[in-house]
PDB file of C-alpha atoms in Angstrom:
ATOM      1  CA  UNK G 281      20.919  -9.160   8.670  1.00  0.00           C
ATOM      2  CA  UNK G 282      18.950  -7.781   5.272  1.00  0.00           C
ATOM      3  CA  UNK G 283      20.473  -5.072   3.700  1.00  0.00           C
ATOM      4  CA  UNK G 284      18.163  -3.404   1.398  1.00  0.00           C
ATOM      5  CA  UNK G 285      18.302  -0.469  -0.805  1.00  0.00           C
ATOM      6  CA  UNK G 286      15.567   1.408  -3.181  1.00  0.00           C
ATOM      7  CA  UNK G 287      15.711   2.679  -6.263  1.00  0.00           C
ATOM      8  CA  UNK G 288      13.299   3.899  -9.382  1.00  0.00           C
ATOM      9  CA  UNK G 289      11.319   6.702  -7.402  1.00  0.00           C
ATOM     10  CA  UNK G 290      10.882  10.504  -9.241  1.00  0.00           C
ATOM     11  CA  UNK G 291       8.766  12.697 -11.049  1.00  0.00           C
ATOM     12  CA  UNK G 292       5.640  11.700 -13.024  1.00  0.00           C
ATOM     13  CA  UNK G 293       2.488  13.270 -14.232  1.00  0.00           C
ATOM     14  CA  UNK G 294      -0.780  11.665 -12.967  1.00  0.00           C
ATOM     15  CA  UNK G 295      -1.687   9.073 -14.910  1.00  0.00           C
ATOM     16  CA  UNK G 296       1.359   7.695 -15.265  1.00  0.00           C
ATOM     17  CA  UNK G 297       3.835   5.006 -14.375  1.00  0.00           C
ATOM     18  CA  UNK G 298       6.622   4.180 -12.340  1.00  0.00           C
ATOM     19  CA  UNK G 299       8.499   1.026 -11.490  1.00  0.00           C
ATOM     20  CA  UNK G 300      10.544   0.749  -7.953  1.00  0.00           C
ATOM     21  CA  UNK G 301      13.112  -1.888  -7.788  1.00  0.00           C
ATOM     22  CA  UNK G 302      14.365  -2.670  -3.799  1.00  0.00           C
ATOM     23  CA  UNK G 303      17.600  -4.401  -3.759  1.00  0.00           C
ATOM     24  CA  UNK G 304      18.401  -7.007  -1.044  1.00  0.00           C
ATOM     25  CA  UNK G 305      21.680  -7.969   0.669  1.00  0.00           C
ATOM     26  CA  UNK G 306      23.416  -9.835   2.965  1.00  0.00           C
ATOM     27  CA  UNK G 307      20.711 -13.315   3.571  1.00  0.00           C
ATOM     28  CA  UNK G 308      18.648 -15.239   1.348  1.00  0.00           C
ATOM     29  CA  UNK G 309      16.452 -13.263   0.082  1.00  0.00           C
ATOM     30  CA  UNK G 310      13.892 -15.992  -1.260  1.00  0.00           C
ATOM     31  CA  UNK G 311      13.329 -16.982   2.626  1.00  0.00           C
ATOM     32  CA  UNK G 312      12.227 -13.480   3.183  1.00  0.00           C
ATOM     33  CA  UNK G 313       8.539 -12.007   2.652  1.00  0.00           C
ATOM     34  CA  UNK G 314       8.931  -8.433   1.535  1.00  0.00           C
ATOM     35  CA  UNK G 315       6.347  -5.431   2.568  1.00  0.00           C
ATOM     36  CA  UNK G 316       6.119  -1.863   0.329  1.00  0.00           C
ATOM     37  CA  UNK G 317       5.111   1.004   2.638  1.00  0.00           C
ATOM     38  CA  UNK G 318       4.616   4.768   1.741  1.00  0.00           C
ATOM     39  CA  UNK G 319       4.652   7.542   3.957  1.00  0.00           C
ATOM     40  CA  UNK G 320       3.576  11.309   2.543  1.00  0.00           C
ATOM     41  CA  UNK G 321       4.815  14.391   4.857  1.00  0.00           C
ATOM     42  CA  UNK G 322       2.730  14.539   8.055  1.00  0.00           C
ATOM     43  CA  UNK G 323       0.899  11.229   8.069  1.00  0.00           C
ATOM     44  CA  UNK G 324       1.772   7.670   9.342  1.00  0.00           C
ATOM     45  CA  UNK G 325       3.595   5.094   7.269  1.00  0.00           C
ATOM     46  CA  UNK G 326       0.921   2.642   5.046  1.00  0.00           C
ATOM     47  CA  UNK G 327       0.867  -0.380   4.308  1.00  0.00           C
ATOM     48  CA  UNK G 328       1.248  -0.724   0.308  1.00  0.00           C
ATOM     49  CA  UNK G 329       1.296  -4.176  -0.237  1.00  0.00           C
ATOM     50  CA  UNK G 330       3.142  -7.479   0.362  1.00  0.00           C
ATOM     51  CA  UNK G 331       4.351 -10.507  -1.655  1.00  0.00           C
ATOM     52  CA  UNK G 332       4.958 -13.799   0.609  1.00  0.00           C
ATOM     53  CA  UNK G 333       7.849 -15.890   0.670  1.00  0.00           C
ATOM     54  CA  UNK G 334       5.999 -19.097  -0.370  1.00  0.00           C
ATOM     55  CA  UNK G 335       4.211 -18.953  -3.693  1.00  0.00           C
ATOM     56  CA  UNK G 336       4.757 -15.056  -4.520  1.00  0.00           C
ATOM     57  CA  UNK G 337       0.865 -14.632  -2.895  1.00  0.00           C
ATOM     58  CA  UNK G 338       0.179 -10.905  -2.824  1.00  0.00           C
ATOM     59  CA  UNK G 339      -2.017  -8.656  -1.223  1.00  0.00           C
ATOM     60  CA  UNK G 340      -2.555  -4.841  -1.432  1.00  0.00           C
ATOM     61  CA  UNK G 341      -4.096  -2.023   0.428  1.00  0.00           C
ATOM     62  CA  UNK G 342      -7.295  -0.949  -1.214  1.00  0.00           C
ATOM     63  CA  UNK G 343      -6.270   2.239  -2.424  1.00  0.00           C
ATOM     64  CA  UNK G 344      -3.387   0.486  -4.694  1.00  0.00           C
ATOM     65  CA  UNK G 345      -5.390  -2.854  -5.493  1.00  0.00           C
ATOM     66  CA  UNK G 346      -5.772  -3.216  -9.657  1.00  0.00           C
ATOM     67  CA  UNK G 347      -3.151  -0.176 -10.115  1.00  0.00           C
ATOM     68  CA  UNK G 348      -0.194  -1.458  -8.488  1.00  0.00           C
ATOM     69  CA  UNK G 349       1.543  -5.093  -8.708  1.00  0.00           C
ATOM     70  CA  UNK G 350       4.351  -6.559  -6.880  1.00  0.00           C
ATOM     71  CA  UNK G 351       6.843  -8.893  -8.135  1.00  0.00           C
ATOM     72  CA  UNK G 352      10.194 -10.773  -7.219  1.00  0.00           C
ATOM     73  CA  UNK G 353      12.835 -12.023  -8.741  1.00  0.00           C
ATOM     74  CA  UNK G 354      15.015 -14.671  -6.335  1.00  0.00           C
ATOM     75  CA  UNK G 355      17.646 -15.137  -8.325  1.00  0.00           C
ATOM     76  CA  UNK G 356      18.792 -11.072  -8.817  1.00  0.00           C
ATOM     77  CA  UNK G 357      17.330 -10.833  -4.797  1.00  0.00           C
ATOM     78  CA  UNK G 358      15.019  -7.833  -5.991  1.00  0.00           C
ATOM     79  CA  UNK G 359      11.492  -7.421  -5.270  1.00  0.00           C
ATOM     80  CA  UNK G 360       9.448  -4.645  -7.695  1.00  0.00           C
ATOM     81  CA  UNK G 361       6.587  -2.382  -7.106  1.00  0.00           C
ATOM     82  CA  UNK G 362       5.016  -1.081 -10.590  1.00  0.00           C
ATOM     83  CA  UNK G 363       2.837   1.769 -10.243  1.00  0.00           C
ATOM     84  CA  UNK G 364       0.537   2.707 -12.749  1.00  0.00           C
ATOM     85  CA  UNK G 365      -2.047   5.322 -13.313  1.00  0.00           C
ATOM     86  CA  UNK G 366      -0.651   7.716 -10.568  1.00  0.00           C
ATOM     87  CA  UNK G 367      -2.451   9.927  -8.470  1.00  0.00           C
ATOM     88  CA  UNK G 368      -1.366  12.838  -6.538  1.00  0.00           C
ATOM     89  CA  UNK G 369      -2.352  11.144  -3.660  1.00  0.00           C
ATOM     90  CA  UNK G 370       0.418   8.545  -4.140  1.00  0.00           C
ATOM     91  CA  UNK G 371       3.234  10.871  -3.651  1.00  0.00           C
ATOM     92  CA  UNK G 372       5.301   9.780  -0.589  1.00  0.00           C
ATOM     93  CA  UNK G 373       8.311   7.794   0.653  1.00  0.00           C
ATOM     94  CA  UNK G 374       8.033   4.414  -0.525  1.00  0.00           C
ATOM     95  CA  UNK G 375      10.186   2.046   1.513  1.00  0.00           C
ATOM     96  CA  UNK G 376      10.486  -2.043   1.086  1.00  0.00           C
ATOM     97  CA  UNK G 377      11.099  -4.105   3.923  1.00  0.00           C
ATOM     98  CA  UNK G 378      12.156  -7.406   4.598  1.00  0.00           C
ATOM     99  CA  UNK G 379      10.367 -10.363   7.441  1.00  0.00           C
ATOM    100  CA  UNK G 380      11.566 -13.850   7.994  1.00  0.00           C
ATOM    101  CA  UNK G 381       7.962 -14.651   7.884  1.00  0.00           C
ATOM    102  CA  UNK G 382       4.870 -14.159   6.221  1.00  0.00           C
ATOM    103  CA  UNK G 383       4.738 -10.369   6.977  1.00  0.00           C
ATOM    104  CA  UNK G 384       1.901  -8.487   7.127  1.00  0.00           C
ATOM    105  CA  UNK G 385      -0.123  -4.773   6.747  1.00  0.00           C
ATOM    106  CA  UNK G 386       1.929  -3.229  10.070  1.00  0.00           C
ATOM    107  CA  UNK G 387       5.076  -1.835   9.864  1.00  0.00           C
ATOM    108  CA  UNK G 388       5.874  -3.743  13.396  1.00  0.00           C
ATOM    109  CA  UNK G 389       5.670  -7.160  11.222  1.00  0.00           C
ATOM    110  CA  UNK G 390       8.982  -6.550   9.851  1.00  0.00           C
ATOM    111  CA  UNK G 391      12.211  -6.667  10.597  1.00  0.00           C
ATOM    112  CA  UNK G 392      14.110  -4.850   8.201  1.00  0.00           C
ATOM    113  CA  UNK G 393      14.241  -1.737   6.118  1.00  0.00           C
ATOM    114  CA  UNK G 394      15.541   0.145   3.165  1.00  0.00           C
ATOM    115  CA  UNK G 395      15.995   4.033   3.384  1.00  0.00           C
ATOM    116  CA  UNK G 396      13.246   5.105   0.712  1.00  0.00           C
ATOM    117  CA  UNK G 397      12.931   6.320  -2.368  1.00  0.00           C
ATOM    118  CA  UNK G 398      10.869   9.654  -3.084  1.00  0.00           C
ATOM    119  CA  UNK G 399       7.667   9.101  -5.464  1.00  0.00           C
ATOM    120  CA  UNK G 400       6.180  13.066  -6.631  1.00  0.00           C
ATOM    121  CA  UNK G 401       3.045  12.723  -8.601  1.00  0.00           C
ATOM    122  CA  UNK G 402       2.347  16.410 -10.469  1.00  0.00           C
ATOM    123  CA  UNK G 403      -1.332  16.609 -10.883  1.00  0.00           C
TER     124      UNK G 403
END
């Protein structure tokens, strides 16, 4: 079992920046590939972006790619999402979740999840 909790989401202006930090728990965390995923009232969950378990390789949905970067840090078992130059359009639910594997761009390819943290982007 993962245990993994969010943190960093809130209020910004478009244009600017925020920084989401997602917590892990309870395994080894640097065995674990970890998924972000958004979801805005009324629509599906999205794919965000993804940062493998072997070699930190990322990859990122198109409508985040060269504004948002994922990192991870093994030894405080956190994994980041910084957010820069904001858009409305990026105000959701951003969740992190955990996979055993290499993950992937479906929500199905993991395993476990944290319980969100709210992103608002005033425009």
């Amino acid at each position: 079992q993962v245990q993994l909790v969010e943190s960093g989401g809130g209020l910004v202006q478009a244009g600017g920046s925020l920084r989401l930090s997602c917590a892990a728990s309870g395994q080894t965390f640097s065995r674990y590939s970890m998924g972000w995923f958004r979801q805005a009232p009324g629509k599906e969950r999205e794919f965000v972006g993804r940062i493998m378990k072997s070699f930190g390789i990322t990859d990122y949905a198109d409508s985040v790619k060269g504004r948002f970067t994922i990192s991870r840090d093994n030894a405080k078992n956190t994994v980041f999402l910084q957010m820069n130059n904001l858009k409305p359009e990026d105000t959701a639910v951003y969740y992190c979740a955990a996979d055993p594997g290499y993950g992937g761009s479906t929500a199905t390819s993991y395993n476990y999840w944290g319980q969100g943290t709210q992103v608002i982007v005033s425009s």
